Amino acid sequence: MDFKSSIAQLIVDKIQAVFSVRPLEPAEIVPLIEIPPDTAMGDYAFPCFRLSRALRKAPPMISDALADGLQADYLGHVASVKGYLNFFIDRATFADKVVTACLDAGSRYGSDMSGAGKTVVLDYSSINIAKRFHIGHLSTTMIGNALYRIYEFFGWKAVGVNHLGDWGTQFGKMIAAYKRWGDHDTVAAGGVDEMVKLYVRFNAEAKDDPALNDEGRMWFKRIEDGDPEALEIFNWFKAVTLKDAERVYELLDVHFDSYAGESFYNDKMQPVIDELEARGLLKEDQGAKIVDLEPWGMPPALILRSDGATLYITRDLAAAKYRKDTYDFDKSLYVVAYQQDLHFRQLFKVLELMGYDWYRDCEHVAFGMVSYEGQTLSTREGRIVYLEDLLNTSIEKARAIIEEKSPDLEDKDAVARQIGVGAVVFFALYNSRIKDIDFWWDRALNFDGETGPYVMYTHARCRSVLRKAGECAAAPDFNALADPASQEVVRVIDRFPDVARNALNRNEPSLITRFTVDLAQAYNKFYYENKVMVDDEGMRAARLMLTKAVAELLKKALWLIGIPAPDRM
Ligand code: ARG
């Protein structure tokens, strides 16, 4: 049973009985029903001011009239408070319906499949070739991964794109440096680090030897012209970078459906440029071609440089169109740092000016910066934390904690990996995405705070309770779940469908992260206050059922944000 629907029907019938009108249908009432922040205000609340216009009465009068004599078998009582109708569900019925609904729906609990038949393209991680993954990439990678899972959960077809930064004059310089000082085996063994060294050396030496820059330009021209040697080296650089990145993606359990990066659009930009020209959108500006965005308060979008070179936005225009043509998306999301806000506003505006009304379906999912133990990161000043190092350190620290807390645990390495990675991911997804993050070890790995390990530990605790209990054949007595601590667990479970839907609608995985903490805290309180293995079988069955629902929901919610949930830890 879905309480909101039943209550909506009840309200509609009562309005009709009292006022002889039907201003809203039940389906319109359902989204207006709130879950009050405080239990004292009931399990559900309906704000009557939504009716005052149609009924031409003040909200408190409406709520008084509707509350009077309102009854249903699942209701404890109904109160009218200042224009709100507060519904108190009968405690046992509430527990029964919520826990049963959660367990019956299994891993689909909370999804209304509203995305069935729709497609979302997600551009996330989108790393740059010949650069190492640093912790600045953690947010785009993990927010994108979480959104991918959340959209799929709601029935969408998701397409994950790693829009590789694999185009630009720096790659000409890298080849020049490689030809001068590099050798195959060193780069093959050292990976991206070796490529970065070559690039740094190139820039240092080019200061005294300007001819080097010509060499770099020459090699870039050769890449552009499709010269086999240039392409071979360039593609090899790409493969080496991706191999390094793949190790991190594997640790994080992150995947992509496409690695079409910037260079993929080399032959797809001309039609876009022609189209801009044909629509009269291109303007000449000191030899360069721009789209004027002044009327919208933005600097011009630079489409072609005076030397004919294309730019980041030119590639993004081609990419946006390609994605629409290829995937026919209903939504196209770009999970990119807020620093690129202007770029995306320009991009979407140009798409609009080109007459593509699907520009409305494009969205920049922006997020804040990451700093490390109070220090901003800076490549130039050498303050840089690589993601792979961070994850490996986290796994080591988790390993040490396990050794101390659970010396007898089997498979310590696998569990340490799950906890170590999960702690970092959880930390990255804990605050609303637009906020800056400051990473601190003691906050990420604390087993008692609002952390990944705390939630994972609670999940493992539930599993352990269930393992020890074994099968329980008795019918659950839901009156055993009428106490405040049990009811709080039930209420949190009941909130999940709303939380998941909000996370989807706002592209905000942190809502789910926070939910896992609420559920873990509620369960732990229940666990300290209530013994599960009591003699009363009906009571035991009910408490076990609640425990099972929590275990499964914690696992599912963690999965949605990209975090594994070990059964033992
Ligand atoms: N590679 C870019 C960067 O590191 C991010 C690309 C984002 N995606 C896009 N379609 N522009 O800044």
Coordinates of C-alpha atoms and ligand atoms in Angstrom, one line a residue:
M1 CA 0.0 0.0 0.0
D2 CA 1.1 3.5 -0.8
F3 CA 0.1 5.8 2.0
K4 CA 0.4 9.0 -0.1
S5 CA -2.0 7.7 -2.8
S6 CA -4.5 6.5 -0.2
I7 CA -4.3 9.7 1.7
A8 CA -4.7 11.7 -1.6
Q9 CA -7.9 9.7 -2.3
L10 CA -9.1 10.3 1.2
I11 CA -8.6 14.0 0.8
V12 CA -10.4 14.2 -2.5
D13 CA -13.4 12.3 -1.2
K14 CA -13.6 14.5 1.9
I15 CA -13.4 17.7 -0.1
Q16 CA -16.2 16.5 -2.2
A17 CA -18.3 15.5 0.8
V18 CA -17.8 18.8 2.6
F19 CA -17.5 21.4 -0.2
S20 CA -19.2 19.5 -3.1
V21 CA -16.4 20.3 -5.5
R22 CA -13.4 18.4 -6.9
P23 CA -10.6 21.0 -7.5
L24 CA -7.8 18.5 -7.6
E25 CA -7.4 14.9 -8.6
P26 CA -5.6 12.4 -6.3
A27 CA -2.6 12.3 -8.7
E28 CA -2.3 16.1 -8.3
I29 CA -2.5 15.8 -4.5
V30 CA 0.2 13.1 -4.1
P31 CA 3.2 15.4 -4.9
L32 CA 1.8 18.0 -2.5
I33 CA 1.9 15.6 0.4
E34 CA 4.9 16.3 2.6
I35 CA 6.8 14.2 5.0
P36 CA 7.2 16.5 8.1
P37 CA 10.7 16.9 9.5
D38 CA 9.4 16.3 13.0
T39 CA 7.3 13.2 13.9
A40 CA 5.2 15.4 16.2
M41 CA 3.7 16.7 13.1
G42 CA 2.6 13.3 11.8
D43 CA 3.9 10.9 9.2
Y44 CA 2.4 12.9 6.3
A45 CA 1.1 16.4 6.0
F46 CA -1.0 18.1 3.5
P47 CA -0.8 21.9 3.3
C48 CA -4.3 23.2 2.7
F49 CA -3.3 26.6 1.3
R50 CA -3.1 24.7 -2.0
L51 CA -6.9 24.6 -1.9
S52 CA -7.7 28.0 -0.5
R53 CA -8.1 29.6 -3.9
A54 CA -10.4 27.0 -5.3
L55 CA -12.4 26.8 -2.1
R56 CA -12.2 30.5 -1.4
K57 CA -11.5 29.9 2.3
A58 CA -8.6 30.4 4.6
P59 CA -6.3 27.4 5.0
P60 CA -7.0 26.8 8.7
M61 CA -10.8 26.7 8.0
I62 CA -10.2 24.1 5.3
S63 CA -8.0 21.9 7.4
D64 CA -10.4 22.1 10.3
A65 CA -13.3 21.1 8.1
L66 CA -11.4 18.3 6.4
A67 CA -9.9 16.8 9.6
D68 CA -13.3 16.6 11.2
G69 CA -14.3 12.9 11.3
L70 CA -11.7 11.9 8.8
Q71 CA -11.0 8.1 9.2
A72 CA -9.4 5.2 7.5
D73 CA -8.3 1.8 8.9
Y74 CA -4.7 2.6 8.5
L75 CA -4.9 6.0 10.3
G76 CA -4.2 6.5 13.9
H77 CA -5.6 10.0 13.9
V78 CA -5.6 13.2 11.9
A79 CA -4.9 16.7 13.3
S80 CA -5.6 20.1 11.8
V81 CA -2.8 22.5 12.7
K82 CA -2.7 26.0 11.2
G83 CA -3.8 25.0 7.8
Y84 CA -2.0 21.7 7.7
L85 CA -3.7 18.3 7.8
N86 CA -1.3 16.1 9.8
F87 CA -1.8 12.4 9.3
F88 CA -0.7 9.9 11.9
I89 CA -0.6 6.4 10.6
D90 CA -1.4 3.6 12.9
R91 CA 2.1 2.5 14.2
A92 CA 1.8 -1.2 13.4
T93 CA 0.2 -0.7 10.0
F94 CA 2.9 1.9 9.1
A95 CA 5.7 -0.5 10.0
D96 CA 4.0 -3.4 8.2
K97 CA 3.3 -1.5 5.0
V98 CA 6.7 0.2 4.7
V99 CA 8.9 -2.7 5.5
T100 CA 6.9 -5.1 3.4
A101 CA 6.9 -2.6 0.4
C102 CA 10.7 -2.3 0.8
L103 CA 11.4 -6.0 0.9
D104 CA 8.9 -6.9 -1.8
A105 CA 10.3 -4.3 -4.3
G106 CA 13.8 -5.6 -3.5
S107 CA 16.5 -3.7 -5.4
R108 CA 13.8 -1.7 -7.2
Y109 CA 12.5 -0.1 -4.0
G110 CA 12.3 3.6 -4.5
S111 CA 12.2 3.6 -8.3
D112 CA 9.1 4.6 -10.2
M113 CA 10.8 3.7 -13.5
S114 CA 9.8 7.2 -14.7
G115 CA 12.8 7.2 -17.1
A116 CA 11.7 4.1 -19.1
G117 CA 12.2 4.8 -22.8
K118 CA 14.4 7.9 -22.1
T119 CA 18.1 8.3 -22.7
V120 CA 20.6 10.4 -20.8
V121 CA 24.1 11.2 -22.0
L122 CA 26.6 11.8 -19.1
D123 CA 29.9 13.4 -19.8
Y124 CA 32.1 12.8 -16.7
S125 CA 35.7 12.3 -15.7
S126 CA 36.8 13.5 -19.1
I127 CA 40.5 13.3 -18.3
N128 CA 43.3 14.9 -20.2
I129 CA 45.9 12.9 -22.1
A130 CA 49.5 12.9 -20.7
K131 CA 48.3 14.2 -17.4
R132 CA 47.8 12.2 -14.2
F133 CA 44.6 11.7 -12.5
H134 CA 44.7 14.0 -9.4
I135 CA 42.2 14.3 -6.6
G136 CA 40.6 17.2 -8.5
H137 CA 39.1 14.6 -10.8
L138 CA 37.5 12.7 -8.0
S139 CA 34.3 14.7 -8.0
T140 CA 33.5 14.6 -11.7
T141 CA 34.3 10.9 -11.9
M142 CA 32.2 9.9 -8.8
I143 CA 29.3 12.3 -9.3
G144 CA 29.1 11.2 -12.9
N145 CA 29.3 7.5 -11.9
A146 CA 26.6 8.0 -9.2
L147 CA 24.3 9.8 -11.6
Y148 CA 24.8 7.1 -14.2
R149 CA 23.6 4.5 -11.7
I150 CA 20.7 6.7 -10.4
Y151 CA 19.4 7.4 -13.9
E152 CA 19.5 3.7 -14.7
F153 CA 17.8 2.9 -11.4
F154 CA 14.9 5.1 -12.6
G155 CA 14.8 3.2 -15.9
W156 CA 16.7 5.6 -18.1
K157 CA 19.2 4.3 -20.6
A158 CA 22.4 6.0 -19.6
V159 CA 25.4 6.6 -21.9
G160 CA 28.6 7.4 -20.1
V161 CA 31.1 9.5 -22.1
N162 CA 34.7 10.2 -21.2
H163 CA 35.3 13.3 -23.4
L164 CA 39.1 12.9 -23.4
G165 CA 41.2 16.0 -23.6
D166 CA 43.3 14.7 -26.4
W167 CA 43.7 17.7 -28.7
G168 CA 45.9 20.7 -28.5
T169 CA 49.3 22.1 -29.4
Q170 CA 50.9 20.7 -26.2
F171 CA 50.8 17.3 -27.9
G172 CA 53.1 18.6 -30.6
K173 CA 55.5 19.7 -28.0
M174 CA 55.3 16.4 -26.2
I175 CA 56.2 14.5 -29.4
A176 CA 59.1 16.9 -30.1
A177 CA 60.4 16.3 -26.6
Y178 CA 60.0 12.6 -26.9
K179 CA 61.9 12.6 -30.2
R180 CA 64.7 14.5 -28.6
W181 CA 65.1 13.0 -25.2
G182 CA 62.6 10.2 -24.8
D183 CA 62.8 6.5 -25.4
H184 CA 60.1 3.9 -25.8
D185 CA 60.9 1.7 -22.9
T186 CA 61.2 4.5 -20.3
V187 CA 57.8 5.9 -21.2
A188 CA 56.2 2.5 -21.5
A189 CA 57.4 1.6 -18.0
G190 CA 57.0 5.0 -16.3
G191 CA 53.6 5.9 -17.9
V192 CA 52.2 9.3 -17.6
D193 CA 54.8 10.4 -15.1
E194 CA 57.5 10.0 -17.8
M195 CA 55.4 12.0 -20.3
V196 CA 54.9 14.8 -17.8
K197 CA 58.7 14.9 -17.2
L198 CA 59.3 15.2 -21.0
Y199 CA 56.8 18.0 -21.2
V200 CA 58.2 19.9 -18.3
R201 CA 61.8 19.6 -19.7
F202 CA 60.5 20.9 -23.1
N203 CA 59.0 24.0 -21.6
A204 CA 62.1 24.7 -19.5
E205 CA 64.5 24.3 -22.4
A206 CA 62.2 26.2 -24.8
K207 CA 62.8 29.3 -22.8
D208 CA 66.4 29.4 -24.0
D209 CA 65.9 27.8 -27.3
P210 CA 62.9 29.2 -29.1
A211 CA 63.5 26.9 -32.1
L212 CA 62.1 24.1 -29.9
N213 CA 58.7 25.7 -30.1
D214 CA 58.8 25.6 -33.9
E215 CA 59.6 22.0 -33.6
G216 CA 56.6 21.5 -31.4
R217 CA 54.4 23.4 -33.8
M218 CA 55.7 21.3 -36.6
W219 CA 54.8 18.1 -34.8
F220 CA 51.4 19.3 -34.0
K221 CA 50.8 20.2 -37.7
R222 CA 51.9 16.7 -38.5
I223 CA 49.3 15.3 -36.1
E224 CA 46.7 17.5 -37.7
D225 CA 47.7 16.4 -41.2
G226 CA 47.5 12.8 -40.2
D227 CA 51.2 12.0 -40.6
P228 CA 51.6 8.3 -39.7
E229 CA 54.6 8.7 -37.5
A230 CA 53.1 11.6 -35.6
L231 CA 49.8 9.8 -35.2
E232 CA 51.5 6.6 -34.0
I233 CA 53.3 8.4 -31.2
F234 CA 50.3 10.4 -30.3
N235 CA 48.0 7.4 -30.1
W236 CA 50.6 5.6 -28.1
F237 CA 50.6 8.5 -25.6
K238 CA 46.9 8.1 -25.4
A239 CA 47.0 4.4 -24.8
V240 CA 49.6 4.8 -22.1
T241 CA 47.5 7.5 -20.3
L242 CA 44.4 5.4 -20.5
K243 CA 46.2 2.4 -19.2
D244 CA 47.2 4.4 -16.1
A245 CA 43.7 5.8 -15.8
E246 CA 42.2 2.3 -16.1
R247 CA 43.8 1.2 -12.9
V248 CA 42.0 4.1 -11.1
Y249 CA 38.7 3.4 -12.8
E250 CA 39.0 -0.2 -11.8
L251 CA 39.6 0.6 -8.2
L252 CA 36.6 2.9 -8.3
D253 CA 34.5 0.5 -10.3
V254 CA 33.7 3.2 -12.9
H255 CA 32.9 2.5 -16.5
F256 CA 32.3 4.4 -19.8
D257 CA 30.3 3.6 -22.9
S258 CA 32.4 5.9 -25.0
Y259 CA 35.9 7.4 -25.0
A260 CA 35.2 9.8 -27.9
G261 CA 37.3 12.7 -26.9
E262 CA 38.1 16.1 -28.4
S263 CA 40.2 14.6 -31.3
F264 CA 37.2 12.5 -32.3
Y265 CA 35.5 15.7 -33.6
N266 CA 38.3 16.8 -35.9
D267 CA 36.3 15.9 -39.0
K268 CA 32.9 16.9 -37.4
M269 CA 33.5 20.6 -36.8
Q270 CA 33.4 21.8 -40.4
P271 CA 29.7 21.1 -40.8
V272 CA 29.0 23.0 -37.6
I273 CA 31.1 26.0 -38.7
D274 CA 29.3 26.0 -42.1
E275 CA 26.0 25.9 -40.3
L276 CA 27.0 28.8 -38.0
E277 CA 28.0 30.7 -41.2
A278 CA 24.8 29.9 -43.0
R279 CA 22.7 31.1 -40.1
G280 CA 24.7 34.4 -40.1
L281 CA 26.0 33.8 -36.6
L282 CA 29.7 34.0 -37.3
K283 CA 31.4 37.3 -37.1
E284 CA 34.9 38.2 -38.2
D285 CA 37.0 39.7 -35.3
Q286 CA 40.7 40.5 -36.1
G287 CA 40.9 37.5 -38.4
A288 CA 39.2 35.2 -35.9
K289 CA 35.6 33.9 -36.1
I290 CA 33.3 34.5 -33.2
V291 CA 29.7 34.3 -32.1
D292 CA 28.7 37.5 -30.5
L293 CA 27.0 36.8 -27.1
E294 CA 27.0 40.4 -25.9
P295 CA 23.2 40.7 -25.8
W296 CA 23.2 37.9 -23.2
G297 CA 25.9 39.5 -21.2
M298 CA 28.6 37.0 -22.1
P299 CA 31.9 37.4 -23.9
P300 CA 32.0 36.1 -27.5
A301 CA 32.3 32.4 -28.2
L302 CA 35.6 32.0 -30.1
I303 CA 35.0 29.4 -32.8
L304 CA 38.1 29.7 -35.0
R305 CA 41.3 31.4 -34.2
S306 CA 42.9 33.7 -36.8
D307 CA 45.3 30.8 -37.8
G308 CA 42.2 28.7 -38.5
A309 CA 42.6 26.5 -35.4
T310 CA 39.5 25.3 -33.7
L311 CA 38.8 25.7 -30.0
Y312 CA 37.5 23.8 -27.0
I313 CA 34.0 25.2 -27.6
T314 CA 34.1 24.3 -31.3
R315 CA 34.7 20.7 -30.3
D316 CA 32.0 20.9 -27.8
L317 CA 29.5 22.2 -30.3
A318 CA 30.3 19.3 -32.6
A319 CA 30.2 16.9 -29.7
A320 CA 26.8 18.1 -28.5
K321 CA 25.3 17.7 -32.0
Y322 CA 27.0 14.3 -32.4
R323 CA 25.5 13.1 -29.2
K324 CA 22.0 14.3 -30.2
D325 CA 22.3 12.6 -33.6
T326 CA 23.8 9.4 -32.2
Y327 CA 21.9 8.8 -29.0
D328 CA 18.8 11.0 -29.5
F329 CA 19.1 11.9 -25.8
D330 CA 16.3 13.3 -23.7
K331 CA 19.0 14.8 -21.4
S332 CA 22.6 15.6 -21.8
L333 CA 24.6 16.3 -18.7
Y334 CA 28.1 17.7 -18.3
V335 CA 29.7 16.9 -14.9
V336 CA 32.4 19.5 -14.9
A337 CA 33.9 21.9 -12.3
Y338 CA 32.1 25.2 -11.8
Q339 CA 35.1 27.1 -13.2
Q340 CA 33.7 26.1 -16.6
D341 CA 30.4 27.7 -15.9
L342 CA 30.8 30.4 -18.6
H343 CA 32.0 27.9 -21.2
F344 CA 28.8 25.9 -20.8
R345 CA 26.5 28.9 -20.7
Q346 CA 28.1 30.0 -24.0
L347 CA 27.9 26.5 -25.5
F348 CA 24.2 26.2 -24.7
K349 CA 23.4 29.7 -25.9
V350 CA 25.1 29.0 -29.3
L351 CA 23.1 25.8 -29.6
E352 CA 20.0 27.8 -28.9
L353 CA 20.9 30.4 -31.5
M354 CA 21.6 27.6 -34.0
G355 CA 17.9 26.7 -33.6
Y356 CA 18.4 23.4 -31.6
D357 CA 15.6 23.5 -29.1
W358 CA 17.2 20.5 -27.4
Y359 CA 19.6 22.9 -25.9
R360 CA 17.1 22.9 -23.1
D361 CA 17.9 19.3 -22.4
C362 CA 21.6 20.1 -21.9
E363 CA 22.8 20.9 -18.4
H364 CA 26.0 21.7 -16.7
V365 CA 26.2 19.7 -13.5
A366 CA 28.7 21.8 -11.7
F367 CA 30.7 21.0 -8.6
G368 CA 33.2 22.7 -6.2
M369 CA 37.0 22.4 -5.8
V370 CA 38.9 19.8 -3.8
S371 CA 41.6 20.8 -1.4
Y372 CA 43.7 18.5 0.8
E373 CA 44.0 18.9 4.5
G374 CA 43.5 22.6 4.3
Q375 CA 45.8 23.2 1.4
T376 CA 44.7 24.2 -2.1
L377 CA 46.3 22.1 -4.8
S378 CA 48.5 23.6 -7.3
T379 CA 50.4 21.8 -10.1
R380 CA 52.7 24.7 -10.5
E381 CA 53.8 24.8 -6.8
G382 CA 54.1 21.0 -6.8
R383 CA 51.3 20.6 -4.3
I384 CA 49.4 17.8 -6.0
V385 CA 47.8 14.7 -4.7
Y386 CA 47.3 11.9 -7.2
L387 CA 44.1 10.0 -6.9
E388 CA 45.7 6.6 -7.2
D389 CA 48.1 7.4 -4.3
L390 CA 45.2 8.7 -2.3
L391 CA 43.2 5.6 -2.8
N392 CA 46.1 3.3 -2.1
T393 CA 46.9 5.1 1.1
S394 CA 43.3 4.9 2.1
I395 CA 43.3 1.1 1.5
E396 CA 46.5 0.8 3.6
K397 CA 45.0 2.8 6.4
A398 CA 41.8 0.7 6.2
R399 CA 43.9 -2.4 6.3
A400 CA 45.5 -1.3 9.5
I401 CA 42.2 -0.5 11.1
I402 CA 40.8 -3.9 10.2
E403 CA 43.9 -5.6 11.6
E404 CA 43.2 -3.9 14.9
K405 CA 39.4 -4.2 15.0
S406 CA 38.7 -7.5 13.4
P407 CA 41.9 -9.6 13.4
D408 CA 40.0 -12.7 12.6
L409 CA 38.3 -11.4 9.5
E410 CA 38.7 -13.5 6.3
D411 CA 39.7 -11.8 3.1
K412 CA 41.1 -8.7 4.8
D413 CA 42.7 -7.4 1.6
A414 CA 39.4 -7.3 -0.3
V415 CA 37.5 -5.7 2.5
A416 CA 40.3 -3.1 3.1
R417 CA 40.0 -2.2 -0.6
Q418 CA 36.3 -1.8 -0.3
I419 CA 36.5 0.3 2.9
G420 CA 39.4 2.4 1.7
V421 CA 37.9 3.3 -1.6
G422 CA 34.4 3.6 -0.2
A423 CA 35.7 6.1 2.5
V424 CA 37.2 8.4 -0.2
V425 CA 34.2 8.2 -2.5
F426 CA 31.7 8.8 0.4
F427 CA 33.7 11.8 1.5
A428 CA 33.6 13.2 -2.1
L429 CA 29.8 12.7 -2.3
Y430 CA 28.8 13.8 1.2
N431 CA 28.2 17.5 0.6
S432 CA 26.0 19.1 -2.0
R433 CA 28.1 19.1 -5.1
I434 CA 28.5 22.8 -5.5
K435 CA 30.4 23.1 -2.2
D436 CA 34.2 23.0 -2.1
I437 CA 35.6 19.9 -0.4
D438 CA 38.5 19.8 2.0
F439 CA 39.8 16.2 2.3
W440 CA 40.9 15.1 5.7
W441 CA 42.0 11.6 6.6
D442 CA 40.6 11.6 10.1
R443 CA 37.2 12.7 8.7
A444 CA 37.1 10.2 5.9
L445 CA 38.2 7.1 7.7
N446 CA 36.5 7.6 11.1
F447 CA 34.4 4.6 11.9
D448 CA 32.1 6.6 14.2
G449 CA 31.4 9.8 12.3
E450 CA 29.2 10.5 9.3
T451 CA 31.4 8.5 7.1
G452 CA 31.5 5.7 4.5
P453 CA 33.1 3.2 7.0
Y454 CA 30.4 4.0 9.6
V455 CA 27.6 3.3 7.1
M456 CA 29.4 0.2 5.7
Y457 CA 29.9 -1.0 9.2
T458 CA 26.2 -0.6 10.0
H459 CA 25.4 -2.7 6.9
A460 CA 27.8 -5.4 8.0
R461 CA 26.3 -5.3 11.5
C462 CA 22.8 -6.0 10.0
R463 CA 24.2 -8.9 8.0
S464 CA 25.8 -10.3 11.1
V465 CA 22.5 -10.1 13.0
L466 CA 20.7 -11.9 10.1
R467 CA 23.4 -14.5 9.9
K468 CA 23.3 -15.3 13.6
A469 CA 19.5 -15.5 13.6
G470 CA 19.2 -17.9 10.7
E471 CA 15.8 -18.7 9.4
C472 CA 12.8 -17.4 11.3
A473 CA 9.5 -19.0 10.3
A474 CA 7.1 -17.1 12.6
A475 CA 4.8 -14.4 11.3
P476 CA 6.0 -10.9 12.3
D477 CA 4.1 -9.0 14.9
F478 CA 4.3 -5.4 13.7
N479 CA 3.1 -4.1 17.1
A480 CA 6.7 -4.9 18.1
L481 CA 7.8 -2.0 15.9
A482 CA 5.6 0.6 17.5
D483 CA 8.3 2.0 19.8
P484 CA 9.9 5.4 18.8
A485 CA 13.3 3.9 17.7
S486 CA 11.7 1.3 15.4
Q487 CA 9.3 3.9 14.1
E488 CA 12.2 6.2 13.2
V489 CA 13.8 3.4 11.2
V490 CA 10.5 2.8 9.4
R491 CA 10.2 6.5 8.7
V492 CA 13.6 6.8 7.2
I493 CA 13.0 3.8 5.0
D494 CA 9.7 5.3 3.9
R495 CA 11.5 8.5 2.8
F496 CA 13.8 6.8 0.4
P497 CA 11.6 7.0 -2.8
D498 CA 11.4 10.8 -2.3
V499 CA 15.1 11.1 -1.6
A500 CA 16.0 9.1 -4.7
R501 CA 13.6 11.1 -6.9
N502 CA 15.1 14.4 -5.6
A503 CA 18.6 13.1 -6.2
L504 CA 17.6 12.4 -9.8
N505 CA 15.7 15.6 -10.4
R506 CA 18.5 17.7 -8.9
N507 CA 21.4 15.6 -10.1
E508 CA 22.5 15.6 -6.5
P509 CA 24.0 12.2 -5.3
S510 CA 24.7 13.8 -1.9
L511 CA 21.0 13.4 -1.0
I512 CA 21.5 9.7 -1.1
T513 CA 24.8 9.8 0.7
R514 CA 23.1 11.7 3.5
F515 CA 20.2 9.3 3.5
T516 CA 22.6 6.4 4.2
V517 CA 23.8 8.2 7.3
D518 CA 20.3 8.8 8.5
L519 CA 19.3 5.2 8.0
A520 CA 22.5 3.9 9.6
Q521 CA 22.0 6.2 12.6
A522 CA 18.4 5.2 13.0
Y523 CA 19.2 1.6 12.8
N524 CA 22.0 1.8 15.4
K525 CA 19.7 3.6 17.8
F526 CA 17.1 0.8 17.3
Y527 CA 19.8 -1.8 17.8
Y528 CA 21.0 -0.3 21.1
E529 CA 17.5 0.0 22.4
N530 CA 16.0 -3.2 21.2
K531 CA 17.2 -6.8 21.5
V532 CA 16.6 -8.6 18.3
M533 CA 16.9 -12.2 19.5
V534 CA 14.0 -12.2 21.9
D535 CA 12.0 -15.2 22.9
D536 CA 8.7 -13.8 21.5
E537 CA 8.8 -15.1 18.0
G538 CA 6.5 -12.6 16.4
M539 CA 8.6 -9.8 17.9
R540 CA 11.8 -11.4 16.8
A541 CA 10.5 -11.9 13.3
A542 CA 9.4 -8.3 13.0
R543 CA 12.8 -7.0 14.2
L544 CA 14.6 -9.3 11.9
M545 CA 12.5 -8.2 9.0
L546 CA 13.3 -4.6 9.8
T547 CA 17.0 -5.5 10.0
K548 CA 16.8 -7.2 6.6
A549 CA 15.1 -4.2 5.0
V550 CA 17.8 -1.9 6.4
A551 CA 20.6 -4.1 5.2
E552 CA 19.2 -4.3 1.6
L553 CA 18.4 -0.6 1.4
L554 CA 21.8 0.4 2.8
K555 CA 23.4 -1.8 0.2
K556 CA 21.3 -0.4 -2.6
A557 CA 21.7 3.2 -1.6
L558 CA 25.5 2.8 -1.3
W559 CA 25.6 1.1 -4.6
L560 CA 23.8 4.0 -6.2
I561 CA 26.6 6.3 -5.1
G562 CA 29.3 3.9 -6.2
I563 CA 30.2 2.4 -2.9
P564 CA 30.4 -1.3 -2.2
A565 CA 29.0 -2.8 1.0
P566 CA 31.0 -5.8 2.4
D567 CA 28.9 -8.3 4.4
R568 CA 31.6 -8.6 7.1
M569 CA 34.1 -6.2 8.3
Ligands
ARG1 N1 39.0 17.7 -20.2 C1 38.3 18.8 -19.6 C2 39.0 19.3 -18.4 O1 39.8 18.6 -17.8 C3 36.9 18.5 -19.2 C4 36.0 18.2 -20.4 C5 34.6 18.3 -20.0 N2 33.6 17.9 -21.0 C6 33.3 18.7 -22.1 N3 32.5 18.2 -23.0 N4 33.8 19.9 -22.2 O2 38.9 20.5 -18.0

